[in-house]
Amino acid sequence: MSLRDANVIIIETSRTAVRAGLGLSELLKTPSVEIPARVGIRRGTSGDTNAPTRAGSVFDAATASSSRATSALPQHMKAAVTDYLVGTQLDDAIAAGQDVIISWPFAKGDVADWAQAEAIWKYVLFNQLQRRRVQNESPVLLSIASGLSRLTYERICQLFFERFNVAGFGIMERPVAQLYAGNSLSGVVVDIGDYETDITPIYEGFIVHHAKMQMALGLKDCEVYLANLLRSNQGVINTLSPPETPLDPEALQAKLVELVQQLWRDGHIKVPSDGETAIPEDEGVTDIAAIVVAGKEKAVIESGMKKKATAKATAAELARAREIEALDLITVQFAEHSLTLGKERHRMCEPLFDPTLMKNLDGLPSREGDDLCRPLQELVAHAVNLTDADQRIYIWGGLLVTGDVTRYVRGIGFALQSRLVPFMYSPESSMDIQPRGTRLLTVPEYYAEYRESGNGYAGFLGTSITAKIIFNEAGSRNYVTKSEYASRGPRSIIDMTPSLI
């Protein structure tokens, strides 16, 4: 590994999270830094006395009444970068009960506040990755939301060179990085975020910007939906809120949402498919080489032993086993209680495919006038159909479903794929060949560090792959060197970013 590879920094910035890593080894690694993309500031800093509060002392846009509240700070307030708390600094302040105002500068997909953005990136570079500004030998590749203005690109470039003293700098759009991780140049990326789901058609490595779509539902809405479904499970309700000492409605709702978060993070939820597409099962052919590469020898041996034991079971035992399997019951430990749940837990993601299910549910954040939107499958089809007719068959050739939830919940991609089939045929299309289906893209197995993360780290992996290429390519035209910045200034990033040319 060259010295440059050892010093390369990858930073992926999404609406609600920032992931970063230092160094590019032969086996690309998952991020070593992962923090919420938020900042906090103590009340009273820079003369602030009238900022809004929630739950007594903390206003958090991720749990506030509006997920679009990107900044809780008054417009007149001017805070310095050093005034902001980030990462563990902010966590410690909240845990200590300090009066803190919280803001999410990237929540709308743009940079809402430059001092806040600088505070987050500065914390990642100097606190987490232990870089030194005076002797910073690290080039940085940043992946960020698509569709940002040229002025925003220039200002980000200026920030990294003049404030962080990086050795080189490049920017790429996150959806393109995510698609690269799926080993494709054309396709549609469906990124399920906390509060929004972004749909981005890409053709030959370039985003078709006029065809981008956004669904005003995300993971947090799905959590609220399942929390409401669990209210019909009397065993759960009676355990969490005993009749003799019942919880108030808000406290019970918060407990149920917390339970849902534990369920999906522990891998207890899967998403059923619709139609003919299903999650692939073992077809009886054992690929020994693939098993060894994936490091799954022990699991295969245990599975074989289980099958042998099942074969010797009596008919009554098999019937009982099938009955239990059909009920799909699990018992989990939550808040010092033992809770039994059934198939209802697999319905968590239903609102994505049928948003009308969200009407009149308890615990939903207000949406500032947002209406319930069209189903995800309709929006994806509409986005692809907004592209040129001769591009569609290539874009339909790849479907990448990503987002933090895909790290833990099985089947979301297959569920969407199966629901897209009725929307793919276009009678008005002039193309002689029309797509019959879409190919589901996933992070390849040969990225060993990413095997257990689904597509959740696709953006970081795609950014790492790109950095591996551009920072080792002689005369690369995809990033700005320090000398180029010194001679041409912030505008140099425009000529070095293919998506802006």
PDB file of N, CA, C and O in Angstrom, residues 37-94:
ATOM      1  N   ALA A  37     -25.255  13.512  12.060  1.00  0.00           N
ATOM      2  CA  ALA A  37     -24.892  14.768  11.384  1.00  0.00           C
ATOM      3  C   ALA A  37     -25.602  15.940  12.054  1.00  0.00           C
ATOM      4  O   ALA A  37     -26.386  16.663  11.440  1.00  0.00           O
ATOM      5  N   ARG A  38     -25.327  16.123  13.319  1.00  0.00           N
ATOM      6  CA  ARG A  38     -25.980  17.173  14.093  1.00  0.00           C
ATOM      7  C   ARG A  38     -24.954  17.908  14.948  1.00  0.00           C
ATOM      8  O   ARG A  38     -23.874  17.394  15.245  1.00  0.00           O
ATOM      9  N   VAL A  39     -25.315  19.116  15.323  1.00  0.00           N
ATOM     10  CA  VAL A  39     -24.501  19.912  16.238  1.00  0.00           C
ATOM     11  C   VAL A  39     -25.394  20.410  17.356  1.00  0.00           C
ATOM     12  O   VAL A  39     -26.618  20.481  17.224  1.00  0.00           O
ATOM     13  N   GLY A  40     -24.774  20.757  18.463  1.00  0.00           N
ATOM     14  CA  GLY A  40     -25.512  21.347  19.571  1.00  0.00           C
ATOM     15  C   GLY A  40     -24.818  22.592  20.062  1.00  0.00           C
ATOM     16  O   GLY A  40     -23.608  22.763  19.881  1.00  0.00           O
ATOM     17  N   ILE A  41     -25.591  23.477  20.638  1.00  0.00           N
ATOM     18  CA  ILE A  41     -25.018  24.699  21.200  1.00  0.00           C
ATOM     19  C   ILE A  41     -25.747  25.001  22.498  1.00  0.00           C
ATOM     20  O   ILE A  41     -26.966  24.842  22.599  1.00  0.00           O
ATOM     21  N   ARG A  42     -24.981  25.359  23.518  1.00  0.00           N
ATOM     22  CA  ARG A  42     -25.583  25.636  24.820  1.00  0.00           C
ATOM     23  C   ARG A  42     -26.388  26.930  24.765  1.00  0.00           C
ATOM     24  O   ARG A  42     -25.931  27.919  24.177  1.00  0.00           O
ATOM     25  N   ARG A  43     -27.563  26.884  25.371  1.00  0.00           N
ATOM     26  CA  ARG A  43     -28.399  28.084  25.385  1.00  0.00           C
ATOM     27  C   ARG A  43     -27.663  29.229  26.070  1.00  0.00           C
ATOM     28  O   ARG A  43     -27.001  29.045  27.089  1.00  0.00           O
ATOM     29  N   GLY A  44     -27.771  30.395  25.484  1.00  0.00           N
ATOM     30  CA  GLY A  44     -27.084  31.565  26.029  1.00  0.00           C
ATOM     31  C   GLY A  44     -25.805  31.891  25.286  1.00  0.00           C
ATOM     32  O   GLY A  44     -25.267  32.976  25.443  1.00  0.00           O
ATOM     33  N   THR A  45     -25.307  30.945  24.464  1.00  0.00           N
ATOM     34  CA  THR A  45     -24.102  31.219  23.680  1.00  0.00           C
ATOM     35  C   THR A  45     -24.393  32.289  22.651  1.00  0.00           C
ATOM     36  O   THR A  45     -25.430  32.274  21.994  1.00  0.00           O
ATOM     37  N   SER A  46     -23.503  33.223  22.472  1.00  0.00           N
ATOM     38  CA  SER A  46     -23.624  34.306  21.481  1.00  0.00           C
ATOM     39  C   SER A  46     -24.905  35.097  21.667  1.00  0.00           C
ATOM     40  O   SER A  46     -25.519  35.562  20.714  1.00  0.00           O
ATOM     41  N   GLY A  47     -25.339  35.207  22.899  1.00  0.00           N
ATOM     42  CA  GLY A  47     -26.476  36.077  23.179  1.00  0.00           C
ATOM     43  C   GLY A  47     -27.831  35.455  22.933  1.00  0.00           C
ATOM     44  O   GLY A  47     -28.845  36.144  23.008  1.00  0.00           O
ATOM     45  N   ASP A  48     -27.922  34.159  22.682  1.00  0.00           N
ATOM     46  CA  ASP A  48     -29.220  33.539  22.428  1.00  0.00           C
ATOM     47  C   ASP A  48     -29.972  33.330  23.736  1.00  0.00           C
ATOM     48  O   ASP A  48     -29.465  32.752  24.679  1.00  0.00           O
ATOM     49  N   THR A  49     -31.218  33.811  23.777  1.00  0.00           N
ATOM     50  CA  THR A  49     -32.047  33.598  24.964  1.00  0.00           C
ATOM     51  C   THR A  49     -33.428  33.096  24.625  1.00  0.00           C
ATOM     52  O   THR A  49     -34.194  32.749  25.515  1.00  0.00           O
ATOM     53  N   ASN A  50     -33.784  33.049  23.347  1.00  0.00           N
ATOM     54  CA  ASN A  50     -35.157  32.733  22.970  1.00  0.00           C
ATOM     55  C   ASN A  50     -35.284  31.560  22.014  1.00  0.00           C
ATOM     56  O   ASN A  50     -36.252  31.462  21.270  1.00  0.00           O
ATOM     57  N   ALA A  51     -34.292  30.677  21.972  1.00  0.00           N
ATOM     58  CA  ALA A  51     -34.379  29.529  21.069  1.00  0.00           C
ATOM     59  C   ALA A  51     -35.436  28.557  21.558  1.00  0.00           C
ATOM     60  O   ALA A  51     -35.717  28.467  22.745  1.00  0.00           O
ATOM     61  N   PRO A  52     -36.090  27.828  20.637  1.00  0.00           N
ATOM     62  CA  PRO A  52     -37.162  26.916  21.035  1.00  0.00           C
ATOM     63  C   PRO A  52     -36.630  25.716  21.805  1.00  0.00           C
ATOM     64  O   PRO A  52     -35.487  25.324  21.672  1.00  0.00           O
ATOM     65  N   THR A  53     -37.485  25.147  22.628  1.00  0.00           N
ATOM     66  CA  THR A  53     -37.111  23.964  23.398  1.00  0.00           C
ATOM     67  C   THR A  53     -38.102  22.845  23.162  1.00  0.00           C
ATOM     68  O   THR A  53     -39.195  23.057  22.663  1.00  0.00           O
ATOM     69  N   ARG A  54     -37.721  21.639  23.555  1.00  0.00           N
ATOM     70  CA  ARG A  54     -38.607  20.484  23.515  1.00  0.00           C
ATOM     71  C   ARG A  54     -38.210  19.583  24.678  1.00  0.00           C
ATOM     72  O   ARG A  54     -37.044  19.451  25.000  1.00  0.00           O
ATOM     73  N   ALA A  55     -39.174  18.952  25.284  1.00  0.00           N
ATOM     74  CA  ALA A  55     -38.937  18.036  26.402  1.00  0.00           C
ATOM     75  C   ALA A  55     -38.133  18.721  27.504  1.00  0.00           C
ATOM     76  O   ALA A  55     -37.252  18.137  28.104  1.00  0.00           O
ATOM     77  N   GLY A  56     -38.416  20.004  27.701  1.00  0.00           N
ATOM     78  CA  GLY A  56     -37.802  20.711  28.819  1.00  0.00           C
ATOM     79  C   GLY A  56     -36.524  21.433  28.453  1.00  0.00           C
ATOM     80  O   GLY A  56     -36.407  22.616  28.668  1.00  0.00           O
ATOM     81  N   SER A  57     -35.540  20.719  27.885  1.00  0.00           N
ATOM     82  CA  SER A  57     -34.247  21.376  27.689  1.00  0.00           C
ATOM     83  C   SER A  57     -33.612  21.143  26.345  1.00  0.00           C
ATOM     84  O   SER A  57     -32.708  21.853  25.977  1.00  0.00           O
ATOM     85  N   VAL A  58     -34.066  20.132  25.624  1.00  0.00           N
ATOM     86  CA  VAL A  58     -33.375  19.779  24.386  1.00  0.00           C
ATOM     87  C   VAL A  58     -34.334  19.806  23.214  1.00  0.00           C
ATOM     88  O   VAL A  58     -35.369  19.169  23.239  1.00  0.00           O
ATOM     89  N   PHE A  59     -34.002  20.556  22.208  1.00  0.00           N
ATOM     90  CA  PHE A  59     -34.754  20.539  20.954  1.00  0.00           C
ATOM     91  C   PHE A  59     -33.942  19.758  19.947  1.00  0.00           C
ATOM     92  O   PHE A  59     -32.867  20.175  19.556  1.00  0.00           O
ATOM     93  N   ASP A  60     -34.458  18.602  19.522  1.00  0.00           N
ATOM     94  CA  ASP A  60     -33.737  17.739  18.596  1.00  0.00           C
ATOM     95  C   ASP A  60     -34.578  17.575  17.350  1.00  0.00           C
ATOM     96  O   ASP A  60     -35.676  17.032  17.386  1.00  0.00           O
ATOM     97  N   ALA A  61     -34.061  18.040  16.203  1.00  0.00           N
ATOM     98  CA  ALA A  61     -34.851  18.010  14.972  1.00  0.00           C
ATOM     99  C   ALA A  61     -35.206  16.601  14.548  1.00  0.00           C
ATOM    100  O   ALA A  61     -36.129  16.398  13.775  1.00  0.00           O
ATOM    101  N   ALA A  62     -34.477  15.610  15.022  1.00  0.00           N
ATOM    102  CA  ALA A  62     -34.784  14.237  14.637  1.00  0.00           C
ATOM    103  C   ALA A  62     -36.001  13.707  15.373  1.00  0.00           C
ATOM    104  O   ALA A  62     -36.634  12.767  14.926  1.00  0.00           O
ATOM    105  N   THR A  63     -36.373  14.309  16.486  1.00  0.00           N
ATOM    106  CA  THR A  63     -37.518  13.841  17.254  1.00  0.00           C
ATOM    107  C   THR A  63     -38.519  14.950  17.486  1.00  0.00           C
ATOM    108  O   THR A  63     -39.499  14.769  18.196  1.00  0.00           O
ATOM    109  N   ALA A  64     -38.276  16.097  16.905  1.00  0.00           N
ATOM    110  CA  ALA A  64     -39.170  17.219  17.090  1.00  0.00           C
ATOM    111  C   ALA A  64     -40.427  17.048  16.269  1.00  0.00           C
ATOM    112  O   ALA A  64     -40.601  16.091  15.540  1.00  0.00           O
ATOM    113  N   SER A  65     -41.301  18.021  16.361  1.00  0.00           N
ATOM    114  CA  SER A  65     -42.575  17.902  15.665  1.00  0.00           C
ATOM    115  C   SER A  65     -42.400  17.922  14.160  1.00  0.00           C
ATOM    116  O   SER A  65     -43.250  17.455  13.425  1.00  0.00           O
ATOM    117  N   SER A  66     -41.306  18.465  13.691  1.00  0.00           N
ATOM    118  CA  SER A  66     -41.062  18.491  12.246  1.00  0.00           C
ATOM    119  C   SER A  66     -39.679  17.961  11.943  1.00  0.00           C
ATOM    120  O   SER A  66     -38.687  18.502  12.385  1.00  0.00           O
ATOM    121  N   SER A  67     -39.622  16.924  11.148  1.00  0.00           N
ATOM    122  CA  SER A  67     -38.326  16.373  10.768  1.00  0.00           C
ATOM    123  C   SER A  67     -37.593  17.300   9.818  1.00  0.00           C
ATOM    124  O   SER A  67     -36.424  17.124   9.552  1.00  0.00           O
ATOM    125  N   ARG A  68     -38.305  18.279   9.264  1.00  0.00           N
ATOM    126  CA  ARG A  68     -37.668  19.217   8.326  1.00  0.00           C
ATOM    127  C   ARG A  68     -37.043  20.400   9.046  1.00  0.00           C
ATOM    128  O   ARG A  68     -36.504  21.300   8.415  1.00  0.00           O
ATOM    129  N   ALA A  69     -37.141  20.438  10.370  1.00  0.00           N
ATOM    130  CA  ALA A  69     -36.561  21.544  11.134  1.00  0.00           C
ATOM    131  C   ALA A  69     -35.050  21.399  11.167  1.00  0.00           C
ATOM    132  O   ALA A  69     -34.471  20.924  12.117  1.00  0.00           O
ATOM    133  N   THR A  70     -34.394  21.815  10.073  1.00  0.00           N
ATOM    134  CA  THR A  70     -32.971  21.568   9.932  1.00  0.00           C
ATOM    135  C   THR A  70     -32.148  22.329  10.950  1.00  0.00           C
ATOM    136  O   THR A  70     -31.065  21.917  11.315  1.00  0.00           O
ATOM    137  N   SER A  71     -32.641  23.465  11.373  1.00  0.00           N
ATOM    138  CA  SER A  71     -31.903  24.239  12.365  1.00  0.00           C
ATOM    139  C   SER A  71     -32.864  24.785  13.393  1.00  0.00           C
ATOM    140  O   SER A  71     -33.879  25.390  13.059  1.00  0.00           O
ATOM    141  N   ALA A  72     -32.544  24.559  14.655  1.00  0.00           N
ATOM    142  CA  ALA A  72     -33.382  25.082  15.727  1.00  0.00           C
ATOM    143  C   ALA A  72     -32.927  26.466  16.164  1.00  0.00           C
ATOM    144  O   ALA A  72     -33.487  27.046  17.074  1.00  0.00           O
ATOM    145  N   LEU A  73     -31.901  26.996  15.527  1.00  0.00           N
ATOM    146  CA  LEU A  73     -31.347  28.277  15.953  1.00  0.00           C
ATOM    147  C   LEU A  73     -32.123  29.432  15.337  1.00  0.00           C
ATOM    148  O   LEU A  73     -32.521  29.380  14.176  1.00  0.00           O
ATOM    149  N   PRO A  74     -32.341  30.513  16.067  1.00  0.00           N
ATOM    150  CA  PRO A  74     -32.980  31.699  15.502  1.00  0.00           C
ATOM    151  C   PRO A  74     -32.131  32.261  14.365  1.00  0.00           C
ATOM    152  O   PRO A  74     -30.903  32.157  14.382  1.00  0.00           O
ATOM    153  N   GLN A  75     -32.780  32.891  13.399  1.00  0.00           N
ATOM    154  CA  GLN A  75     -32.063  33.398  12.229  1.00  0.00           C
ATOM    155  C   GLN A  75     -31.049  34.487  12.605  1.00  0.00           C
ATOM    156  O   GLN A  75     -30.048  34.653  11.937  1.00  0.00           O
ATOM    157  N   HIS A  76     -31.340  35.223  13.717  1.00  0.00           N
ATOM    158  CA  HIS A  76     -30.430  36.322  14.056  1.00  0.00           C
ATOM    159  C   HIS A  76     -29.171  35.836  14.757  1.00  0.00           C
ATOM    160  O   HIS A  76     -28.219  36.590  14.919  1.00  0.00           O
ATOM    161  N   MET A  77     -29.155  34.580  15.161  1.00  0.00           N
ATOM    162  CA  MET A  77     -28.049  34.103  15.991  1.00  0.00           C
ATOM    163  C   MET A  77     -26.827  33.783  15.140  1.00  0.00           C
ATOM    164  O   MET A  77     -26.917  33.040  14.175  1.00  0.00           O
ATOM    165  N   LYS A  78     -25.682  34.309  15.511  1.00  0.00           N
ATOM    166  CA  LYS A  78     -24.432  34.055  14.802  1.00  0.00           C
ATOM    167  C   LYS A  78     -23.452  33.385  15.758  1.00  0.00           C
ATOM    168  O   LYS A  78     -22.898  34.032  16.650  1.00  0.00           O
ATOM    169  N   ALA A  79     -23.269  32.086  15.582  1.00  0.00           N
ATOM    170  CA  ALA A  79     -22.380  31.338  16.470  1.00  0.00           C
ATOM    171  C   ALA A  79     -21.091  31.004  15.741  1.00  0.00           C
ATOM    172  O   ALA A  79     -21.072  30.788  14.521  1.00  0.00           O
ATOM    173  N   ALA A  80     -19.998  30.928  16.488  1.00  0.00           N
ATOM    174  CA  ALA A  80     -18.713  30.541  15.912  1.00  0.00           C
ATOM    175  C   ALA A  80     -18.629  29.026  15.833  1.00  0.00           C
ATOM    176  O   ALA A  80     -19.327  28.305  16.554  1.00  0.00           O
ATOM    177  N   VAL A  81     -17.735  28.554  14.961  1.00  0.00           N
ATOM    178  CA  VAL A  81     -17.556  27.112  14.802  1.00  0.00           C
ATOM    179  C   VAL A  81     -17.197  26.466  16.132  1.00  0.00           C
ATOM    180  O   VAL A  81     -17.694  25.385  16.478  1.00  0.00           O
ATOM    181  N   THR A  82     -16.371  27.122  16.912  1.00  0.00           N
ATOM    182  CA  THR A  82     -15.915  26.550  18.186  1.00  0.00           C
ATOM    183  C   THR A  82     -17.006  26.525  19.252  1.00  0.00           C
ATOM    184  O   THR A  82     -16.834  25.887  20.296  1.00  0.00           O
ATOM    185  N   ASP A  83     -18.134  27.192  19.008  1.00  0.00           N
ATOM    186  CA  ASP A  83     -19.235  27.180  19.976  1.00  0.00           C
ATOM    187  C   ASP A  83     -20.022  25.865  19.925  1.00  0.00           C
ATOM    188  O   ASP A  83     -20.722  25.523  20.886  1.00  0.00           O
ATOM    189  N   TYR A  84     -19.898  25.134  18.821  1.00  0.00           N
ATOM    190  CA  TYR A  84     -20.754  23.968  18.612  1.00  0.00           C
ATOM    191  C   TYR A  84     -20.169  22.705  19.234  1.00  0.00           C
ATOM    192  O   TYR A  84     -18.954  22.489  19.243  1.00  0.00           O
ATOM    193  N   LEU A  85     -21.052  21.880  19.743  1.00  0.00           N
ATOM    194  CA  LEU A  85     -20.705  20.565  20.261  1.00  0.00           C
ATOM    195  C   LEU A  85     -21.077  19.520  19.223  1.00  0.00           C
ATOM    196  O   LEU A  85     -22.152  19.590  18.623  1.00  0.00           O
ATOM    197  N   VAL A  86     -20.177  18.542  19.019  1.00  0.00           N
ATOM    198  CA  VAL A  86     -20.388  17.519  18.004  1.00  0.00           C
ATOM    199  C   VAL A  86     -20.021  16.155  18.591  1.00  0.00           C
ATOM    200  O   VAL A  86     -19.131  16.054  19.447  1.00  0.00           O
ATOM    201  N   GLY A  87     -20.676  15.111  18.120  1.00  0.00           N
ATOM    202  CA  GLY A  87     -20.309  13.748  18.494  1.00  0.00           C
ATOM    203  C   GLY A  87     -20.432  13.493  19.984  1.00  0.00           C
ATOM    204  O   GLY A  87     -21.445  13.816  20.625  1.00  0.00           O
ATOM    205  N   THR A  88     -19.387  12.935  20.574  1.00  0.00           N
ATOM    206  CA  THR A  88     -19.424  12.597  22.003  1.00  0.00           C
ATOM    207  C   THR A  88     -19.525  13.838  22.877  1.00  0.00           C
ATOM    208  O   THR A  88     -20.075  13.771  23.981  1.00  0.00           O
ATOM    209  N   GLN A  89     -19.016  14.961  22.389  1.00  0.00           N
ATOM    210  CA  GLN A  89     -19.138  16.212  23.142  1.00  0.00           C
ATOM    211  C   GLN A  89     -20.615  16.543  23.364  1.00  0.00           C
ATOM    212  O   GLN A  89     -21.032  16.888  24.478  1.00  0.00           O
ATOM    213  N   LEU A  90     -21.385  16.410  22.303  1.00  0.00           N
ATOM    214  CA  LEU A  90     -22.817  16.694  22.376  1.00  0.00           C
ATOM    215  C   LEU A  90     -23.547  15.637  23.198  1.00  0.00           C
ATOM    216  O   LEU A  90     -24.422  15.960  24.011  1.00  0.00           O
ATOM    217  N   ASP A  91     -23.196  14.374  22.994  1.00  0.00           N
ATOM    218  CA  ASP A  91     -23.828  13.290  23.756  1.00  0.00           C
ATOM    219  C   ASP A  91     -23.628  13.493  25.254  1.00  0.00           C
ATOM    220  O   ASP A  91     -24.558  13.306  26.052  1.00  0.00           O
ATOM    221  N   ASP A  92     -22.414  13.863  25.637  1.00  0.00           N
ATOM    222  CA  ASP A  92     -22.113  14.064  27.052  1.00  0.00           C
ATOM    223  C   ASP A  92     -22.900  15.252  27.624  1.00  0.00           C
ATOM    224  O   ASP A  92     -23.374  15.206  28.773  1.00  0.00           O
ATOM    225  N   ALA A  93     -23.035  16.300  26.824  1.00  0.00           N
ATOM    226  CA  ALA A  93     -23.770  17.485  27.295  1.00  0.00           C
ATOM    227  C   ALA A  93     -25.244  17.148  27.518  1.00  0.00           C
ATOM    228  O   ALA A  93     -25.847  17.577  28.513  1.00  0.00           O
ATOM    229  N   ILE A  94     -25.825  16.373  26.596  1.00  0.00           N
ATOM    230  CA  ILE A  94     -27.232  15.980  26.739  1.00  0.00           C
ATOM    231  C   ILE A  94     -27.405  15.067  27.948  1.00  0.00           C
ATOM    232  O   ILE A  94     -28.344  15.224  28.744  1.00  0.00           O
TER     233      ILE A  94
END
